[in-house]
Coordinates of C-alpha atoms in Angstrom, one line a residue:
X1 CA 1.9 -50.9 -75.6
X2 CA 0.3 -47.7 -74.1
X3 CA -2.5 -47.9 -71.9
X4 CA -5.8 -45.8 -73.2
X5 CA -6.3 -43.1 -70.5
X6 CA -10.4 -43.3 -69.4
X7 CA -12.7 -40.5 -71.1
X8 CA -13.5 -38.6 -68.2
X9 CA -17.2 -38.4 -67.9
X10 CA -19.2 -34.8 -69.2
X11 CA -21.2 -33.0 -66.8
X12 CA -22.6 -30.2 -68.4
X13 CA -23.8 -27.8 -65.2
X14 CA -26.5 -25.1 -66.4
X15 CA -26.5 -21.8 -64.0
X16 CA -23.7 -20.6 -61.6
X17 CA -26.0 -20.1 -58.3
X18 CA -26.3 -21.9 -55.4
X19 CA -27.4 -25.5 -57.3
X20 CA -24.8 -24.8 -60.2
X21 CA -21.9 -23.5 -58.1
X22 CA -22.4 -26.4 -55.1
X23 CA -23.1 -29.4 -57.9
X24 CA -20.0 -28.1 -59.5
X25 CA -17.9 -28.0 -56.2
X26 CA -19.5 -31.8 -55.1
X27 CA -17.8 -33.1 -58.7
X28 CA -14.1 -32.3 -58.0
X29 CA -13.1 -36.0 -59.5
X30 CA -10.8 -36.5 -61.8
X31 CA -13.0 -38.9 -63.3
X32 CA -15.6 -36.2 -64.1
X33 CA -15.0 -33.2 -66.4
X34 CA -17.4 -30.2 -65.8
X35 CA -18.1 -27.0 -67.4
X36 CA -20.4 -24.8 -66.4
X37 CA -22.4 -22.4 -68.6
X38 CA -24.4 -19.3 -67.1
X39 CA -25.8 -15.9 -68.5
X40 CA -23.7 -14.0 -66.4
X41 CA -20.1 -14.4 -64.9
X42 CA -20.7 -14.2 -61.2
X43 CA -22.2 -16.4 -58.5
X44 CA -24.9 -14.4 -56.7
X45 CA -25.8 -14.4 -53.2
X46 CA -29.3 -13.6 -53.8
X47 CA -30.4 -13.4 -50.4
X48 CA -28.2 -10.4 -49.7
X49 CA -29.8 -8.4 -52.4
X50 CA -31.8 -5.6 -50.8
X51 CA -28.7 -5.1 -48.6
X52 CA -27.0 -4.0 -52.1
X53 CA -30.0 -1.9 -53.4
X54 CA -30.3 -0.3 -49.9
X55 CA -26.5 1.1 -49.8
X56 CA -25.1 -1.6 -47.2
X57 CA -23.2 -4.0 -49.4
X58 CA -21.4 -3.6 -52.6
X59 CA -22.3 -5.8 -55.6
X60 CA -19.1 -7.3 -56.0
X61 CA -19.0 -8.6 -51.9
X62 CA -22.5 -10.9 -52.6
X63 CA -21.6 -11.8 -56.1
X64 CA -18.0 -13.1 -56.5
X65 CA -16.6 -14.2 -60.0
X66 CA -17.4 -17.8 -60.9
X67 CA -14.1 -18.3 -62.1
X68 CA -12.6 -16.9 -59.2
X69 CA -14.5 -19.3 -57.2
X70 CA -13.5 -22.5 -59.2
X71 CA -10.2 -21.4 -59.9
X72 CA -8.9 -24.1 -57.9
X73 CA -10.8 -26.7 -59.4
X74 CA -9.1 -28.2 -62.3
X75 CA -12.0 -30.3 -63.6
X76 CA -14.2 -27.3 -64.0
X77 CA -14.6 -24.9 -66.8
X78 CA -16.7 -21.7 -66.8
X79 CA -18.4 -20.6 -69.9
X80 CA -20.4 -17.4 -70.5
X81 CA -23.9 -17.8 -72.3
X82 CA -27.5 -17.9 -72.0
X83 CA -29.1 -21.0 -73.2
X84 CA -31.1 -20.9 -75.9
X85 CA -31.7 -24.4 -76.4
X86 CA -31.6 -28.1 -75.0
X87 CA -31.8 -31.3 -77.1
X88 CA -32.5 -34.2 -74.9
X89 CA -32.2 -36.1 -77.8
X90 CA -28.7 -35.1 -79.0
X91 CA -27.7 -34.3 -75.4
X92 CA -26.7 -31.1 -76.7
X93 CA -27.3 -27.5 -75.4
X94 CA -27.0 -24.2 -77.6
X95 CA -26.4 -21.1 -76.0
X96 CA -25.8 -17.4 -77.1
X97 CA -23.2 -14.7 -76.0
X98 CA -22.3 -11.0 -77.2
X99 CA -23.9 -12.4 -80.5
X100 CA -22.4 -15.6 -80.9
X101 CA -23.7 -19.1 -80.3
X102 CA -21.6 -22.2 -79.0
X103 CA -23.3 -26.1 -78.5
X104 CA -21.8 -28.3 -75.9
X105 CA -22.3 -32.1 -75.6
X106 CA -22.6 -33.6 -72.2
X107 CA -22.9 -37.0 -70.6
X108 CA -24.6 -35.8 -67.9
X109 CA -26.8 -32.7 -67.7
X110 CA -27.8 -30.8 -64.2
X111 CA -30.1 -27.8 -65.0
X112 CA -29.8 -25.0 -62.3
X113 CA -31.4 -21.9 -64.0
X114 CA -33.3 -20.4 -61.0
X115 CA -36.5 -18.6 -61.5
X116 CA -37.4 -15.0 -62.7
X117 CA -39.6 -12.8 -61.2
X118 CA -43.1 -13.4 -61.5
X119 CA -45.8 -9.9 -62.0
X120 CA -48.4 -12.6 -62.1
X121 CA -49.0 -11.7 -66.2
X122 CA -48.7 -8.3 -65.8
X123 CA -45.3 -7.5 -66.9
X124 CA -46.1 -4.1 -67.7
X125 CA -45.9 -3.7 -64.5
X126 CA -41.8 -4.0 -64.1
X127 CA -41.4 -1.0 -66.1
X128 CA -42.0 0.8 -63.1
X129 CA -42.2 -1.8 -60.4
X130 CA -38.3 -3.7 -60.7
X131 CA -37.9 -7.2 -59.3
X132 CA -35.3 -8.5 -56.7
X133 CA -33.6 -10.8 -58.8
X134 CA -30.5 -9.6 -60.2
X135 CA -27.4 -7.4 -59.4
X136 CA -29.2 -5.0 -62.1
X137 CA -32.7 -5.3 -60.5
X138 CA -30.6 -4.3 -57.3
X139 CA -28.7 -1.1 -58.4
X140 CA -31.7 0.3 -60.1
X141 CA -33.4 0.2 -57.2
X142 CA -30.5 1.9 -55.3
X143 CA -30.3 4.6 -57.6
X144 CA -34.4 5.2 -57.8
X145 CA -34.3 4.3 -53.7
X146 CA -31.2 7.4 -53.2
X147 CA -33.0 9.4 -56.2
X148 CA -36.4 9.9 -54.6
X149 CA -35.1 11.6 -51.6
X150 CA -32.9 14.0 -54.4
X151 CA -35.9 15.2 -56.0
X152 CA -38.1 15.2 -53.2
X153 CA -35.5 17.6 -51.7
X154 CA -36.0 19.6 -55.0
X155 CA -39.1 19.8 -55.1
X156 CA -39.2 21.0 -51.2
X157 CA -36.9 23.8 -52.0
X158 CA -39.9 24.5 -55.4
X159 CA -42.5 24.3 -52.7
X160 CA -44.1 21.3 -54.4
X161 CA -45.9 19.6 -51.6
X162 CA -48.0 17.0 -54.0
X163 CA -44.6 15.8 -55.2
X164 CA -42.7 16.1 -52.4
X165 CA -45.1 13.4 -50.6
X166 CA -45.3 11.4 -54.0
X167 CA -41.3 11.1 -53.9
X168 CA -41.3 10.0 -50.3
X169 CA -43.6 7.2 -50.4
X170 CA -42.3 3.7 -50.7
X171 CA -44.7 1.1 -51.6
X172 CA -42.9 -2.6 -51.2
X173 CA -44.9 -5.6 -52.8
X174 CA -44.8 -8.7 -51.5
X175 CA -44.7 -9.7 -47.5
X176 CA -42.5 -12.4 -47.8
X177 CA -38.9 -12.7 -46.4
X178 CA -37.5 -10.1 -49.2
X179 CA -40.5 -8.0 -48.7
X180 CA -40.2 -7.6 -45.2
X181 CA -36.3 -6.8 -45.2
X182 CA -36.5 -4.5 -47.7
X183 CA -39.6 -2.7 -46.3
X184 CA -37.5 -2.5 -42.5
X185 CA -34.0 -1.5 -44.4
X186 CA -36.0 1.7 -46.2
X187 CA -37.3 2.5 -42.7
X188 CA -33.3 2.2 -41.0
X189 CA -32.8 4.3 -44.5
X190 CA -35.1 7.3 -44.0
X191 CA -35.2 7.5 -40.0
X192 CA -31.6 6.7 -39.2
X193 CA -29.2 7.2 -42.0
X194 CA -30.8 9.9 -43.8
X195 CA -32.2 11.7 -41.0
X196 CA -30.1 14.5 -40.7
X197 CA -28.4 14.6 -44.3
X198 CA -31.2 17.3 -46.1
X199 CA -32.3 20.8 -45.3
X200 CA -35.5 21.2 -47.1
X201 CA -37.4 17.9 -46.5
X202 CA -37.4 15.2 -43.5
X203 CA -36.4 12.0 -44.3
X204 CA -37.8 10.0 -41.5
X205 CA -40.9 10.8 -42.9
X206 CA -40.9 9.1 -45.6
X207 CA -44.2 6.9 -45.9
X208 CA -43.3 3.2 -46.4
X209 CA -45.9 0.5 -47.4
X210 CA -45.6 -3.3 -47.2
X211 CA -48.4 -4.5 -49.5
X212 CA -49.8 -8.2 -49.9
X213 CA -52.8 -10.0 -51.0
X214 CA -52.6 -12.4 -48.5
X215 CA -54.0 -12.5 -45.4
X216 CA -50.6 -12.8 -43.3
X217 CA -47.0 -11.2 -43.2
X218 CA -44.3 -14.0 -43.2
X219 CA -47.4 -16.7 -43.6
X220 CA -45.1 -19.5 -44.4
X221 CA -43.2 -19.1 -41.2
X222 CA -46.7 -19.5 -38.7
X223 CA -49.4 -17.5 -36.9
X224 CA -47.0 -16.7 -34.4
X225 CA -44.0 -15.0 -36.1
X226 CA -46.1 -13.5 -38.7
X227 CA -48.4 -11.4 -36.1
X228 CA -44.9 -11.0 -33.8
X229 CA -43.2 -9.4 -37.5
X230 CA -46.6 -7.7 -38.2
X231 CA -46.2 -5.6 -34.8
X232 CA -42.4 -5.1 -35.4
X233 CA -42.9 -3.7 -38.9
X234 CA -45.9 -1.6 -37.4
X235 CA -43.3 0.0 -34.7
X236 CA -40.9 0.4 -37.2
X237 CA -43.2 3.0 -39.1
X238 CA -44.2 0.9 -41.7
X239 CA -48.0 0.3 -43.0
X240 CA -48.7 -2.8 -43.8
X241 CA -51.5 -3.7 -45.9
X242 CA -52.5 -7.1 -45.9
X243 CA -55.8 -8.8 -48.0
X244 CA -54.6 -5.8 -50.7
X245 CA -54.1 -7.2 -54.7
X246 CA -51.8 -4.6 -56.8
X247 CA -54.0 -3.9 -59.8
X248 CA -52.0 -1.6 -61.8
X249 CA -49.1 -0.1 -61.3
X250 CA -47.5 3.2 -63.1
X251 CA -45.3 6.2 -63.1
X252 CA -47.7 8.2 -60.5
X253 CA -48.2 4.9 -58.3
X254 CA -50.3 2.1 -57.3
X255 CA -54.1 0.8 -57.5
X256 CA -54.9 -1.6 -54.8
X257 CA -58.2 -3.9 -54.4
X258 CA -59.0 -5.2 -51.4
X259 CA -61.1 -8.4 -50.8
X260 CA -64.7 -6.8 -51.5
X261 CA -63.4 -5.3 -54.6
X262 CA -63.1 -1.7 -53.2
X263 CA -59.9 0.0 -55.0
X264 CA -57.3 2.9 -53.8
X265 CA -55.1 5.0 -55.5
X266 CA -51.4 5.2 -54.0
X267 CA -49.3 7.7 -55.3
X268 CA -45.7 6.6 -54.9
X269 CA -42.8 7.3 -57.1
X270 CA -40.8 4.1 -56.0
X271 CA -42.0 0.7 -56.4
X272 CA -40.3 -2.5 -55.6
X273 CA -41.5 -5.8 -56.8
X274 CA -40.9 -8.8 -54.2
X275 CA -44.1 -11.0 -55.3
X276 CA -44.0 -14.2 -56.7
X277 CA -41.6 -16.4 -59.4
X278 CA -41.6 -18.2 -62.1
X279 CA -39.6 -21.0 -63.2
X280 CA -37.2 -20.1 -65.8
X281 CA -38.1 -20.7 -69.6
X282 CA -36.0 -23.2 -70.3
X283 CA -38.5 -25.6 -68.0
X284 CA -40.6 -25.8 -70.7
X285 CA -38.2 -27.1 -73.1
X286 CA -37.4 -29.6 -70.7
X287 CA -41.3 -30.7 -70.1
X288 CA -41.9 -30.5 -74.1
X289 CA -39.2 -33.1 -75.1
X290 CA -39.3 -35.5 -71.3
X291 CA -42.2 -36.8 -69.7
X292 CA -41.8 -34.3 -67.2
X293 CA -45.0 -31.9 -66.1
X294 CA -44.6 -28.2 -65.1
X295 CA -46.7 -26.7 -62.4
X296 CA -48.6 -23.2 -61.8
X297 CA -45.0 -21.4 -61.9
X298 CA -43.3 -23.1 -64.3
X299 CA -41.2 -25.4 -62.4
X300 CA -40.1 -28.8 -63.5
X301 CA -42.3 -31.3 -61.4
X302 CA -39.0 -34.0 -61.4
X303 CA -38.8 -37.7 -60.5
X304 CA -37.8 -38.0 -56.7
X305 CA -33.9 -38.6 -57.6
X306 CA -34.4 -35.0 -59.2
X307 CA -33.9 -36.7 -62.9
X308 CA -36.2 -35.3 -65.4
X309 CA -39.1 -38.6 -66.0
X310 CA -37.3 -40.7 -68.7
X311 CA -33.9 -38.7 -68.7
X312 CA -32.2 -40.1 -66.1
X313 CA -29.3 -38.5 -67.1
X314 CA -30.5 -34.8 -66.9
X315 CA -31.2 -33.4 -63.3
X316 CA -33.0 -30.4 -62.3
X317 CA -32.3 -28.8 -59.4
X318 CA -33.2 -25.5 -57.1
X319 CA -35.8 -23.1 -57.8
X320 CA -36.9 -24.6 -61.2
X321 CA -37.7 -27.7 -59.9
X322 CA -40.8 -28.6 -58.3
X323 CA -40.5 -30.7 -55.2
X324 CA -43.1 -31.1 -52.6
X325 CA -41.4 -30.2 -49.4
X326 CA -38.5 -28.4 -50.8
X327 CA -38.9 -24.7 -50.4
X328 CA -37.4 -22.2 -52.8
X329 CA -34.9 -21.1 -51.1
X330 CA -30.9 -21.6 -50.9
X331 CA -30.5 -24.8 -48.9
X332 CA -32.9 -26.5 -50.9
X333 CA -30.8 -25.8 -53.9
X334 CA -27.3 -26.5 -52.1
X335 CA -29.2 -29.8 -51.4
X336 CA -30.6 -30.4 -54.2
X337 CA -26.9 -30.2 -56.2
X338 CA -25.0 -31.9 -53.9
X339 CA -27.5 -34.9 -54.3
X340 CA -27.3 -34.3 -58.1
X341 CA -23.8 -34.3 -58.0
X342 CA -23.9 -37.8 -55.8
X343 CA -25.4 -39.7 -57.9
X344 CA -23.5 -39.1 -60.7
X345 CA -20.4 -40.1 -59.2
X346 CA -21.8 -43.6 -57.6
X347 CA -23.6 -44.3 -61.4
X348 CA -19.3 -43.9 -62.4
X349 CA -18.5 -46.1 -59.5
X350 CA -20.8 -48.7 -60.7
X351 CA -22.8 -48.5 -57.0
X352 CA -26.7 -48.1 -56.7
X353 CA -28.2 -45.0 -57.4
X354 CA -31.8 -43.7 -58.0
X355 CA -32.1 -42.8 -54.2
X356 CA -34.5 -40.1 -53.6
X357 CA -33.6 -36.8 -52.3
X358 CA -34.6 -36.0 -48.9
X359 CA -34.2 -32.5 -48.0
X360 CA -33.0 -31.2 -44.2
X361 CA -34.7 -28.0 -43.4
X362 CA -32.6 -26.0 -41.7
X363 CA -35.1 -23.5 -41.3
X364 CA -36.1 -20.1 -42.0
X365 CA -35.4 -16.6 -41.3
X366 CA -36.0 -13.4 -41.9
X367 CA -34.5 -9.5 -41.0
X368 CA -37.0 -7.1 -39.7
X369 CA -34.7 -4.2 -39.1
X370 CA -31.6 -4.0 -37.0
X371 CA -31.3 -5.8 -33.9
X372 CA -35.1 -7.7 -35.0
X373 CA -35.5 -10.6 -36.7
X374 CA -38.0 -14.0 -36.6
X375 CA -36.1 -17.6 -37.2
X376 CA -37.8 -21.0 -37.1
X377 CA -36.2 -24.3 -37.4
X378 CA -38.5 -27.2 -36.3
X379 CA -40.7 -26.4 -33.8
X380 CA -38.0 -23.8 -32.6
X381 CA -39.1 -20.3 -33.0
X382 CA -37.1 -17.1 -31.9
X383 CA -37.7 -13.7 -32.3
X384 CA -35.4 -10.0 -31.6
X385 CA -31.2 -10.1 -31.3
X386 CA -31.2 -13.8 -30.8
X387 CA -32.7 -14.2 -34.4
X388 CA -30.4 -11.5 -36.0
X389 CA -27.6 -12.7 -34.4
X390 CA -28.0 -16.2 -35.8
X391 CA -29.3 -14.2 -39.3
X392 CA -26.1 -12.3 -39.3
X393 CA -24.1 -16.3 -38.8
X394 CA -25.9 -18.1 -41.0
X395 CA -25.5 -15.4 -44.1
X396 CA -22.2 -14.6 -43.3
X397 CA -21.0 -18.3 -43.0
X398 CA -22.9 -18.8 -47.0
X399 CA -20.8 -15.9 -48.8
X400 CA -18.1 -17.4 -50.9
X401 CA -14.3 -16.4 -50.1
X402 CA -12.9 -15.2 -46.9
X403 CA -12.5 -11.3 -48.7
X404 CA -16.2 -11.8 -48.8
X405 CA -16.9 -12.5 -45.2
X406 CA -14.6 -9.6 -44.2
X407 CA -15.9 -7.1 -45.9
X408 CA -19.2 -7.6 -45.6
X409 CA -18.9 -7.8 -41.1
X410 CA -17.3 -4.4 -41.8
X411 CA -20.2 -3.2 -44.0
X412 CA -22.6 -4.6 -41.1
X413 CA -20.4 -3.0 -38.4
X414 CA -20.7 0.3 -40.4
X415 CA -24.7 0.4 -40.9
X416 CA -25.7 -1.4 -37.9
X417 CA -24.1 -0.5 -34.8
X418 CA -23.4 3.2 -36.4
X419 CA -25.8 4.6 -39.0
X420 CA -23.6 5.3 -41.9
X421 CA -24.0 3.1 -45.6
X422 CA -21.1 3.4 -47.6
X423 CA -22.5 2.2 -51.3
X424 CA -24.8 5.1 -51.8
X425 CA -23.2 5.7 -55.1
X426 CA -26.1 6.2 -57.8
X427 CA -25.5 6.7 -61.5
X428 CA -28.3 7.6 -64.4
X429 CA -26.9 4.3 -66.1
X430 CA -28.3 2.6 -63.1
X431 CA -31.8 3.6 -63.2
X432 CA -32.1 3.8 -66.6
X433 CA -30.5 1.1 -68.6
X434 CA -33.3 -1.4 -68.4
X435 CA -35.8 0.8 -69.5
X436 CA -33.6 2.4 -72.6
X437 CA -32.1 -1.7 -73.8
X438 CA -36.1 -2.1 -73.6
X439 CA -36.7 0.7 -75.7
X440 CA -34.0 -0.3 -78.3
X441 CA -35.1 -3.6 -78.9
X442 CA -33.2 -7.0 -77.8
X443 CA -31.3 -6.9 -80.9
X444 CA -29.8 -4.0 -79.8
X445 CA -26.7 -6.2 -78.3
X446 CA -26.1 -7.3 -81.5
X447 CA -25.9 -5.0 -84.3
X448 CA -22.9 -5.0 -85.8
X449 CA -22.1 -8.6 -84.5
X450 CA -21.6 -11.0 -87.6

């Protein structure tokens, strides 16, 4: 008489970043079976972004294949597709690729979908202001970053002064940890790098504007490091411009209103977007069939085991849920999976379960420009090389794969103890795909699918 082999138990893992990809790992039991579903096919190292749209890193070094990365795992299968919907009740979730859609079943659910940028309800203003988000967000920027100093050359040689000033003014939005680094990068850009490279126009002059309605650069790391960064950005060149609210944004540039409702016009041709996010969509599909509530940015507000209220057997985790305490940031998603993934595996072992999650800040940090950055962990604080050094370990040691680590300490080498940046390559594709898919319509993909 054969023995029935056990039904190993269906996790169903929704994203491939840092909650996805570390739940996933945490589940290597034969007892579990896992598949993992995410819109695109990479796991991306988001906090390395502005190095990729500023010419230091390739794409492909902070955003490794997720099936490269779980090649090893046997219990775990990567599927392509963006969700289109959850059913609690059927424990089903639908989702959509190159046309087609597929439904999976699951046991066990853990939703890590992230969050999307936020333009605070104007979204008219990405069509000329792109996020930080995305491995696409990032090489547009590189090619409208590189681009600018192109036609501002041009338009030297043509004697047009207006445009030449236009095209080398940088306005960054948003003071926060990817506001600041990108705002220092395009000043070791245009003063180092560049300096030398163009015959008709100066690089290092290039105007560069850090732009926040709050009242504080860094705020959420304290007084101390945010007027310490303040100076540091102010020495690097940069204007910061603090109590400011973006009211419009366009081709030409950007309206500003400050606190007693007095506007300015800036005229800049690049814009980056590093303000605010939102919880992904599918949060609200989750709150509209659970008992769960969202918050201001459309995060999940979850139970504190990170189960959605009265689905205990769905979890959210990272930036779409809302957990007082937890920052948005990478550890609190690496956390937040690996306590997902936890209490899964003792509910299968029969032990108790329901514990709460406690997060363990590991604290924060932030580039200013090479050689300068602020870290604080507790009620540690450092500033200058002894914070980028331990920026430059702690980023390093997070990149999945060893090929990874080594080529991105070259790519460091390279840009910051010379001044070279080796992925300067720009295409037309690049800075203009979003904005032509948008003008085609989001049926586009699929004509001529059946």
């Amino acid at each position: 008489m054969s023995v029935p082999v056990p039904t190993p138990h269906r996790v169903l893992v929704i994203g491939s970043g840092f909650g996805g990809l570390f739940a996933t790992k945490a589940l290597k039991d034969p007892a579990v079976a896992v598949t993992v579903v995410a819109r695109t096919g990479h796991h991306l190292f988001q906090p390395l972004l502005y190095q990729v749209a500023t010419g230091i890193l390739s794409e492909g070094v902070i955003a490794p294949s997720t099936r490269d990365v779980l090649a090893g795992q046997a219990n775990a299968t990567v599927m392509l597709g963006d969700v289109e919907r959850v059913d609690l009740a059927a424990r089903t979730v639908t989702t959509r690729a190159a046309g087609r859609g597929m439904t999976y079943d699951y046991d066990s659910l853990i939703v890590a979908a992230g969050a999307d940028q936020s333009w605070f309800g104007n979204d008219d203003f990405a069509r000329h202001a792109p996020g930080m988000k995305t491995i696409d967000d990032a090489l547009e920027l590189r090619g409208r970053i590189y681009g600018a100093f192109e036609l501002a050359e041009l338009a030297a040689a043509a004697g047009r002064a207006d445009d030449v000033r236009r095209l080398l003014t940088f306005v960054v939005v948003g003071a926060g940890p990817t506001g600041v680094e990108m705002a220092g990068q395009l000043a070791e850009l245009s003063r180092r790098t560049l300096r030398k490279e163009f015959r008709h126009i100066d690089p290092s002059s290039a105007r560069i504007l850090l732009v926040d309605a709050a009242d504080a650069v860094l705020g959420s790391f304290g007084e101390d490091l945010a007027e310490k960064t303040e100076e540091d950005l102010t020495r690097l060149g940069i204007e910061v411009k603090l109590g400011q609210k973006v009211i419009g944004v366009d081709e030409e540039g950007v309206v500003l209103e400050d606190d007693d409702g007095i506007r300015s016009h800036i005229p800049a041709e690049t814009k980056v977007w590093a303000a605010g996010v939102q919880g992904n969509p599918l949060g609200r599909q989750l709150a509209e069939q659970s008992e769960a509530e969202l918050d201001r940015a459309g995060r999940v507000r979850v139970a504190p085991d990170l189960t959605l209220p009265g689905r205990p057997e769905v979890f959210v985790v990272g930036d779409l849920a809302a957990v007082d305490g937890v920052p948005g940031v990478a550890q609190g998603a690496i956390q937040g999976g690996r306590h997902a993934a936890d209490q899964i595996l003792r509910r299968l072992r029969g032990e108790e379960s329901g514990q709460p999650f406690v997060y363990h800040d590991k604290g924060s940090m932030a580039t200013i420009s090479r050689f300068r950055a602020v870290m604080k962990r507790g009620n540690l604080e450092l500033t200058g090389y002894p914070a980028w050094a331990a920026w430059l370990a702690v980023h390093l040691f997070y990149i999945i794969g060893f090929k990874s680590q080594l080529t991105t300490l070259m790519h460091w080498a390279v840009s910051f103890l010379g001044r070279d940046r080796s992925e300067r390559t720009v295409t037309e594709q690049q800075v203009l795909a979003r904005l032509a898919l948008e003008y085609l319509g989001e049926d586009f993909p699929h004509r001529g699918r059946s």
